[in-house]
């Protein structure tokens, strides 16, 4: 928390589908250790926003800058003094490097983020190999450590995710995305589709790992209770625009926009 | 900028205060009810000196909880200033950025609410230790301090490793108090902390409050129980005086 510069700076960013904007005029800064929730109904533009942040969709307007230099001074591209990358100017190769070393992505559907017929240990070890780890014993030990951290029983390390429950698959996906110590993790509805009790356990796990590792997280969710539980700040999206933003407690307890008041009033009280 | 590095006096913050609320107005606009305006507070003004406990009084519905939520940042204000002495500088919580409010909560403002809001699976010991860990304390040391606090509030040791969701209302409340008092933040907000406690535990809470006051912690409290209120209050702010609805009816 000593470093006062944001990790990610988004200014008036937008993406066009043909002549229609999927999202537009989005601005925010994100610091290490912060969890930002993006909430809204389907069609609100929250997935499009996640798409441009994670460079799966083009930034057609505005700018998204990512700071590559780590606290220890390493990580800048090719020793260049400029460490603030304008994402839209990066080559595919540079974006791939970010995915290997800096960014994680936890999908709603674990099948999109995991290799379903490779062992759990293999799924967690792969990102290490991509980062140059060669010693089998070390890779295995690290994978074991991470599977333990996400509470997968040690005896399941050689089983494939295809044989796992939905909650276990999500936990393996989280291990695969955190094992290489990324700095920024995108999460797309990571807990929807799970039973409520499994959801609570997963949220608790995400919350404690994020705090321990000082990660920056952008989590897209339609569930305000998820936002309340794990995010520091919240953006509310509607029709491709951010209509309200601020401290999560404030957005949920004292919503200003009519639409946010409607969303908050439709939360099931529990 | 919301930080003001100049002296307290030139910012309108009286010497020796931890919190200064100045001419705050708040109206809720209920968009789902034909944009009905619900005025809550008008001209709210008071100070919390260090080492003093200021109690919010006034009948229920006068906006006492709204004041608490405003000082903690859960509610915004329409105008006025909520000045906090945060790490040697003055921060106006009305205009502060979310990130500054989070920093203020981490190191300056503690909050003991009436109900414990904890993540479902976290053991009581870690729920209490969490504010220390968030501030960078060693986990083992944080747990030791948390266990001292839980013991003082007579939570049986066999419960420490269990999540508070399974506890009785009174036990949850005591875990909540332990969590609020475990750190040494210079401002503590107490929102009916003793509502579901027996006389013995109310006594422990009074003791904790007095210890912190003696250390110079400033407090803002709502107390349902007259015995606790009388034991700790240095001053009372009648929120009803600043109730926007009341002022309108007089005018």
PDB file of C-alpha atoms in Angstrom, chain A residues 28-235:
ATOM      1  CA  UNK A  28     -11.643   4.456 -13.151  1.00  0.00           C
ATOM      2  CA  UNK A  29      -8.319   3.755 -11.485  1.00  0.00           C
ATOM      3  CA  UNK A  30      -7.484   0.508  -9.735  1.00  0.00           C
ATOM      4  CA  UNK A  31      -4.755   0.094  -7.114  1.00  0.00           C
ATOM      5  CA  UNK A  32      -2.995  -3.054  -5.898  1.00  0.00           C
ATOM      6  CA  UNK A  33      -5.005  -4.750  -3.160  1.00  0.00           C
ATOM      7  CA  UNK A  34      -8.307  -3.316  -4.396  1.00  0.00           C
ATOM      8  CA  UNK A  35     -11.323  -5.295  -5.480  1.00  0.00           C
ATOM      9  CA  UNK A  36     -13.628  -3.513  -7.904  1.00  0.00           C
ATOM     10  CA  UNK A  37     -17.062  -4.977  -8.583  1.00  0.00           C
ATOM     11  CA  UNK A  38     -18.816  -4.212 -11.878  1.00  0.00           C
ATOM     12  CA  UNK A  39     -22.535  -4.827 -11.430  1.00  0.00           C
ATOM     13  CA  UNK A  40     -25.489  -4.605 -13.766  1.00  0.00           C
ATOM     14  CA  UNK A  41     -28.037  -6.762 -15.516  1.00  0.00           C
ATOM     15  CA  UNK A  42     -27.307  -8.712 -18.663  1.00  0.00           C
ATOM     16  CA  UNK A  43     -26.921  -6.326 -21.585  1.00  0.00           C
ATOM     17  CA  UNK A  44     -25.624  -3.555 -19.300  1.00  0.00           C
ATOM     18  CA  UNK A  45     -22.183  -3.612 -20.886  1.00  0.00           C
ATOM     19  CA  UNK A  46     -20.364  -5.137 -17.927  1.00  0.00           C
ATOM     20  CA  UNK A  47     -19.052  -8.091 -19.956  1.00  0.00           C
ATOM     21  CA  UNK A  48     -17.990  -5.765 -22.764  1.00  0.00           C
ATOM     22  CA  UNK A  49     -16.076  -3.707 -20.217  1.00  0.00           C
ATOM     23  CA  UNK A  50     -14.363  -6.838 -18.935  1.00  0.00           C
ATOM     24  CA  UNK A  51     -13.606  -7.692 -22.559  1.00  0.00           C
ATOM     25  CA  UNK A  52     -11.745  -4.462 -23.266  1.00  0.00           C
ATOM     26  CA  UNK A  53      -9.933  -4.469 -19.925  1.00  0.00           C
ATOM     27  CA  UNK A  54      -8.657  -7.973 -20.583  1.00  0.00           C
ATOM     28  CA  UNK A  55      -7.865  -7.185 -24.240  1.00  0.00           C
ATOM     29  CA  UNK A  56     -10.316  -9.714 -25.620  1.00  0.00           C
ATOM     30  CA  UNK A  57     -12.154  -6.828 -27.272  1.00  0.00           C
ATOM     31  CA  UNK A  58     -10.649  -3.738 -28.887  1.00  0.00           C
ATOM     32  CA  UNK A  59     -10.489  -0.380 -27.100  1.00  0.00           C
ATOM     33  CA  UNK A  60     -12.211   1.761 -29.734  1.00  0.00           C
ATOM     34  CA  UNK A  61     -12.302   4.936 -27.682  1.00  0.00           C
ATOM     35  CA  UNK A  62     -10.336   6.362 -24.798  1.00  0.00           C
ATOM     36  CA  UNK A  63      -7.434   4.693 -23.082  1.00  0.00           C
ATOM     37  CA  UNK A  64      -6.566   1.816 -20.783  1.00  0.00           C
ATOM     38  CA  UNK A  65      -3.120   1.944 -19.244  1.00  0.00           C
ATOM     39  CA  UNK A  66      -1.491  -0.789 -17.196  1.00  0.00           C
ATOM     40  CA  UNK A  67       1.593  -0.307 -15.054  1.00  0.00           C
ATOM     41  CA  UNK A  68       4.032  -3.167 -15.529  1.00  0.00           C
ATOM     42  CA  UNK A  69       6.769  -2.337 -13.074  1.00  0.00           C
ATOM     43  CA  UNK A  70       6.583  -4.380  -9.928  1.00  0.00           C
ATOM     44  CA  UNK A  71       7.424  -3.063  -6.487  1.00  0.00           C
ATOM     45  CA  UNK A  72      10.933  -4.546  -6.785  1.00  0.00           C
ATOM     46  CA  UNK A  73      11.535  -2.589 -10.003  1.00  0.00           C
ATOM     47  CA  UNK A  74      11.340  -5.585 -12.343  1.00  0.00           C
ATOM     48  CA  UNK A  75       8.805  -6.297 -15.036  1.00  0.00           C
ATOM     49  CA  UNK A  76       9.162  -3.284 -17.358  1.00  0.00           C
ATOM     50  CA  UNK A  77       9.221  -4.259 -21.058  1.00  0.00           C
ATOM     51  CA  UNK A  78      12.764  -4.631 -22.422  1.00  0.00           C
ATOM     52  CA  UNK A  79      14.258  -2.398 -19.748  1.00  0.00           C
ATOM     53  CA  UNK A  80      12.350   0.581 -21.154  1.00  0.00           C
ATOM     54  CA  UNK A  81      11.895   3.401 -18.627  1.00  0.00           C
ATOM     55  CA  UNK A  82       8.257   3.801 -19.711  1.00  0.00           C
ATOM     56  CA  UNK A  83       6.344   1.318 -17.593  1.00  0.00           C
ATOM     57  CA  UNK A  84       2.819   2.539 -18.281  1.00  0.00           C
ATOM     58  CA  UNK A  85       1.525   0.417 -21.158  1.00  0.00           C
ATOM     59  CA  UNK A  86      -1.272   1.723 -23.365  1.00  0.00           C
ATOM     60  CA  UNK A  87      -3.053  -1.573 -23.937  1.00  0.00           C
ATOM     61  CA  UNK A  88      -4.369  -0.757 -27.417  1.00  0.00           C
ATOM     62  CA  UNK A  89      -0.816  -0.297 -28.709  1.00  0.00           C
ATOM     63  CA  UNK A  90       0.438  -3.717 -27.572  1.00  0.00           C
ATOM     64  CA  UNK A  91       1.260  -6.505 -30.000  1.00  0.00           C
ATOM     65  CA  UNK A  92      -0.384  -9.888 -29.574  1.00  0.00           C
ATOM     66  CA  UNK A  93       2.915 -11.197 -28.308  1.00  0.00           C
ATOM     67  CA  UNK A  94       3.092  -8.541 -25.597  1.00  0.00           C
ATOM     68  CA  UNK A  95      -0.475  -9.265 -24.536  1.00  0.00           C
ATOM     69  CA  UNK A  96       0.382 -12.972 -24.313  1.00  0.00           C
ATOM     70  CA  UNK A  97       3.311 -12.093 -22.076  1.00  0.00           C
ATOM     71  CA  UNK A  98       0.964 -10.199 -19.729  1.00  0.00           C
ATOM     72  CA  UNK A  99      -1.310 -13.245 -19.535  1.00  0.00           C
ATOM     73  CA  UNK A 100       1.674 -15.411 -18.698  1.00  0.00           C
ATOM     74  CA  UNK A 101       3.198 -13.203 -15.994  1.00  0.00           C
ATOM     75  CA  UNK A 102       0.762 -10.545 -14.798  1.00  0.00           C
ATOM     76  CA  UNK A 103      -2.894 -11.317 -15.441  1.00  0.00           C
ATOM     77  CA  UNK A 104      -5.320 -14.046 -14.469  1.00  0.00           C
ATOM     78  CA  UNK A 105      -8.875 -14.676 -15.657  1.00  0.00           C
ATOM     79  CA  UNK A 106     -11.431 -16.712 -13.721  1.00  0.00           C
ATOM     80  CA  UNK A 107     -14.345 -17.674 -15.968  1.00  0.00           C
ATOM     81  CA  UNK A 108     -17.891 -18.370 -14.891  1.00  0.00           C
ATOM     82  CA  UNK A 109     -17.686 -21.725 -16.654  1.00  0.00           C
ATOM     83  CA  UNK A 110     -14.640 -23.610 -15.378  1.00  0.00           C
ATOM     84  CA  UNK A 111     -14.494 -25.551 -18.659  1.00  0.00           C
ATOM     85  CA  UNK A 112     -13.377 -22.319 -20.365  1.00  0.00           C
ATOM     86  CA  UNK A 113     -10.539 -21.745 -17.948  1.00  0.00           C
ATOM     87  CA  UNK A 114      -9.344 -25.297 -17.330  1.00  0.00           C
ATOM     88  CA  UNK A 115      -8.162 -28.210 -19.410  1.00  0.00           C
ATOM     89  CA  UNK A 116     -10.835 -30.623 -18.335  1.00  0.00           C
ATOM     90  CA  UNK A 117      -8.953 -33.811 -19.231  1.00  0.00           C
ATOM     91  CA  UNK A 118      -5.588 -32.855 -17.786  1.00  0.00           C
ATOM     92  CA  UNK A 119      -5.020 -33.658 -14.089  1.00  0.00           C
ATOM     93  CA  UNK A 120      -5.709 -30.994 -11.443  1.00  0.00           C
ATOM     94  CA  UNK A 121      -1.982 -30.918 -10.674  1.00  0.00           C
ATOM     95  CA  UNK A 122      -1.215 -30.478 -14.383  1.00  0.00           C
ATOM     96  CA  UNK A 123      -3.681 -27.621 -14.653  1.00  0.00           C
ATOM     97  CA  UNK A 124      -1.964 -25.799 -11.812  1.00  0.00           C
ATOM     98  CA  UNK A 125       1.576 -26.691 -12.929  1.00  0.00           C
ATOM     99  CA  UNK A 126       1.165 -25.542 -16.543  1.00  0.00           C
ATOM    100  CA  UNK A 127       1.347 -21.777 -15.879  1.00  0.00           C
ATOM    101  CA  UNK A 128       4.607 -22.386 -13.978  1.00  0.00           C
ATOM    102  CA  UNK A 129       6.092 -24.234 -16.963  1.00  0.00           C
ATOM    103  CA  UNK A 130       4.992 -21.358 -19.201  1.00  0.00           C
ATOM    104  CA  UNK A 131       7.023 -19.111 -16.883  1.00  0.00           C
ATOM    105  CA  UNK A 132      10.138 -21.212 -17.304  1.00  0.00           C
ATOM    106  CA  UNK A 133       9.897 -23.667 -14.410  1.00  0.00           C
ATOM    107  CA  UNK A 134      11.613 -26.914 -15.460  1.00  0.00           C
ATOM    108  CA  UNK A 135      12.164 -28.988 -12.334  1.00  0.00           C
ATOM    109  CA  UNK A 136       9.337 -31.535 -12.093  1.00  0.00           C
ATOM    110  CA  UNK A 137       9.599 -31.954  -8.331  1.00  0.00           C
ATOM    111  CA  UNK A 138       9.357 -28.212  -7.734  1.00  0.00           C
ATOM    112  CA  UNK A 139       6.397 -27.831 -10.079  1.00  0.00           C
ATOM    113  CA  UNK A 140       4.635 -30.732  -8.407  1.00  0.00           C
ATOM    114  CA  UNK A 141       5.328 -29.330  -4.932  1.00  0.00           C
ATOM    115  CA  UNK A 142       4.033 -25.878  -5.903  1.00  0.00           C
ATOM    116  CA  UNK A 143       0.903 -27.376  -7.479  1.00  0.00           C
ATOM    117  CA  UNK A 144       0.313 -29.417  -4.319  1.00  0.00           C
ATOM    118  CA  UNK A 145       0.730 -26.322  -2.189  1.00  0.00           C
ATOM    119  CA  UNK A 146      -1.814 -24.397  -4.259  1.00  0.00           C
ATOM    120  CA  UNK A 147      -4.338 -27.217  -4.378  1.00  0.00           C
ATOM    121  CA  UNK A 148      -4.083 -27.329  -0.587  1.00  0.00           C
ATOM    122  CA  UNK A 149      -4.629 -23.565  -0.396  1.00  0.00           C
ATOM    123  CA  UNK A 150      -7.837 -23.900  -2.405  1.00  0.00           C
ATOM    124  CA  UNK A 151      -8.854 -26.889  -0.279  1.00  0.00           C
ATOM    125  CA  UNK A 152      -8.650 -29.667  -2.869  1.00  0.00           C
ATOM    126  CA  UNK A 153      -7.820 -32.945  -1.069  1.00  0.00           C
ATOM    127  CA  UNK A 154      -4.234 -34.060  -1.799  1.00  0.00           C
ATOM    128  CA  UNK A 155      -5.402 -37.432  -3.074  1.00  0.00           C
ATOM    129  CA  UNK A 156      -7.286 -35.773  -5.937  1.00  0.00           C
ATOM    130  CA  UNK A 157      -4.193 -34.139  -7.487  1.00  0.00           C
ATOM    131  CA  UNK A 158      -3.976 -36.697 -10.302  1.00  0.00           C
ATOM    132  CA  UNK A 159      -7.710 -36.676 -11.073  1.00  0.00           C
ATOM    133  CA  UNK A 160      -9.051 -34.531 -13.901  1.00  0.00           C
ATOM    134  CA  UNK A 161     -11.435 -31.573 -13.356  1.00  0.00           C
ATOM    135  CA  UNK A 162     -13.975 -33.466 -15.484  1.00  0.00           C
ATOM    136  CA  UNK A 163     -14.498 -35.704 -12.427  1.00  0.00           C
ATOM    137  CA  UNK A 164     -14.869 -32.745  -9.991  1.00  0.00           C
ATOM    138  CA  UNK A 165     -17.950 -30.941  -8.659  1.00  0.00           C
ATOM    139  CA  UNK A 166     -18.678 -27.382  -9.830  1.00  0.00           C
ATOM    140  CA  UNK A 167     -17.279 -25.820  -6.653  1.00  0.00           C
ATOM    141  CA  UNK A 168     -14.061 -27.878  -6.861  1.00  0.00           C
ATOM    142  CA  UNK A 169     -13.582 -26.939 -10.518  1.00  0.00           C
ATOM    143  CA  UNK A 170     -13.824 -23.252  -9.624  1.00  0.00           C
ATOM    144  CA  UNK A 171     -11.250 -23.741  -6.891  1.00  0.00           C
ATOM    145  CA  UNK A 172      -8.840 -25.451  -9.310  1.00  0.00           C
ATOM    146  CA  UNK A 173      -9.414 -22.604 -11.740  1.00  0.00           C
ATOM    147  CA  UNK A 174      -8.502 -20.118  -9.028  1.00  0.00           C
ATOM    148  CA  UNK A 175      -5.327 -22.060  -8.183  1.00  0.00           C
ATOM    149  CA  UNK A 176      -4.340 -22.152 -11.876  1.00  0.00           C
ATOM    150  CA  UNK A 177      -4.821 -18.391 -12.082  1.00  0.00           C
ATOM    151  CA  UNK A 178      -2.966 -17.464  -8.914  1.00  0.00           C
ATOM    152  CA  UNK A 179      -0.069 -19.951  -8.855  1.00  0.00           C
ATOM    153  CA  UNK A 180       2.220 -17.725 -10.958  1.00  0.00           C
ATOM    154  CA  UNK A 181       1.568 -14.703  -8.701  1.00  0.00           C
ATOM    155  CA  UNK A 182      -0.273 -12.391 -11.082  1.00  0.00           C
ATOM    156  CA  UNK A 183      -0.985  -8.785 -10.091  1.00  0.00           C
ATOM    157  CA  UNK A 184      -4.367  -8.288 -11.711  1.00  0.00           C
ATOM    158  CA  UNK A 185      -7.124 -10.872 -11.871  1.00  0.00           C
ATOM    159  CA  UNK A 186     -10.352 -10.598 -13.841  1.00  0.00           C
ATOM    160  CA  UNK A 187     -13.316 -12.602 -12.619  1.00  0.00           C
ATOM    161  CA  UNK A 188     -16.489 -13.108 -14.629  1.00  0.00           C
ATOM    162  CA  UNK A 189     -19.375 -14.228 -12.388  1.00  0.00           C
ATOM    163  CA  UNK A 190     -17.089 -16.741 -10.635  1.00  0.00           C
ATOM    164  CA  UNK A 191     -19.724 -17.964  -8.190  1.00  0.00           C
ATOM    165  CA  UNK A 192     -22.928 -17.987 -10.202  1.00  0.00           C
ATOM    166  CA  UNK A 193     -24.293 -21.377 -11.024  1.00  0.00           C
ATOM    167  CA  UNK A 194     -23.064 -22.784  -7.695  1.00  0.00           C
ATOM    168  CA  UNK A 195     -25.161 -23.760  -4.685  1.00  0.00           C
ATOM    169  CA  UNK A 196     -25.461 -21.011  -2.089  1.00  0.00           C
ATOM    170  CA  UNK A 197     -23.306 -22.817   0.510  1.00  0.00           C
ATOM    171  CA  UNK A 198     -20.630 -23.586  -2.102  1.00  0.00           C
ATOM    172  CA  UNK A 199     -20.774 -19.946  -3.193  1.00  0.00           C
ATOM    173  CA  UNK A 200     -20.135 -18.694   0.337  1.00  0.00           C
ATOM    174  CA  UNK A 201     -17.120 -20.965   0.686  1.00  0.00           C
ATOM    175  CA  UNK A 202     -15.688 -19.840  -2.653  1.00  0.00           C
ATOM    176  CA  UNK A 203     -16.219 -16.149  -1.880  1.00  0.00           C
ATOM    177  CA  UNK A 204     -14.496 -16.561   1.456  1.00  0.00           C
ATOM    178  CA  UNK A 205     -11.578 -18.245  -0.285  1.00  0.00           C
ATOM    179  CA  UNK A 206     -11.310 -15.523  -2.946  1.00  0.00           C
ATOM    180  CA  UNK A 207     -11.531 -12.829  -0.280  1.00  0.00           C
ATOM    181  CA  UNK A 208      -8.741 -14.223   1.862  1.00  0.00           C
ATOM    182  CA  UNK A 209      -6.415 -14.990  -1.078  1.00  0.00           C
ATOM    183  CA  UNK A 210      -6.901 -11.511  -2.530  1.00  0.00           C
ATOM    184  CA  UNK A 211      -6.021  -9.940   0.827  1.00  0.00           C
ATOM    185  CA  UNK A 212      -3.002 -12.211   1.395  1.00  0.00           C
ATOM    186  CA  UNK A 213      -1.552 -11.673  -2.069  1.00  0.00           C
ATOM    187  CA  UNK A 214      -2.433  -7.964  -2.364  1.00  0.00           C
ATOM    188  CA  UNK A 215      -4.066  -8.594  -5.741  1.00  0.00           C
ATOM    189  CA  UNK A 216      -6.025  -6.109  -7.774  1.00  0.00           C
ATOM    190  CA  UNK A 217      -9.293  -7.676  -8.918  1.00  0.00           C
ATOM    191  CA  UNK A 218     -12.043  -6.663 -11.316  1.00  0.00           C
ATOM    192  CA  UNK A 219     -15.054  -8.874 -10.676  1.00  0.00           C
ATOM    193  CA  UNK A 220     -18.148  -8.790 -12.853  1.00  0.00           C
ATOM    194  CA  UNK A 221     -21.307  -9.915 -11.098  1.00  0.00           C
ATOM    195  CA  UNK A 222     -25.057  -9.443 -11.306  1.00  0.00           C
ATOM    196  CA  UNK A 223     -25.263 -10.316  -7.599  1.00  0.00           C
ATOM    197  CA  UNK A 224     -25.051  -7.314  -5.273  1.00  0.00           C
ATOM    198  CA  UNK A 225     -24.523  -9.603  -2.272  1.00  0.00           C
ATOM    199  CA  UNK A 226     -21.303 -10.837  -3.913  1.00  0.00           C
ATOM    200  CA  UNK A 227     -20.214  -7.239  -4.469  1.00  0.00           C
ATOM    201  CA  UNK A 228     -20.974  -6.420  -0.812  1.00  0.00           C
ATOM    202  CA  UNK A 229     -19.004  -9.368   0.488  1.00  0.00           C
ATOM    203  CA  UNK A 230     -15.771  -9.035  -1.443  1.00  0.00           C
ATOM    204  CA  UNK A 231     -15.419  -5.678  -3.174  1.00  0.00           C
ATOM    205  CA  UNK A 232     -14.102  -2.342  -1.915  1.00  0.00           C
ATOM    206  CA  UNK A 233     -15.566  -0.289  -4.730  1.00  0.00           C
ATOM    207  CA  UNK A 234     -18.444  -0.800  -7.140  1.00  0.00           C
ATOM    208  CA  UNK A 235     -19.353   0.437 -10.618  1.00  0.00           C
TER     209      UNK A 235
END
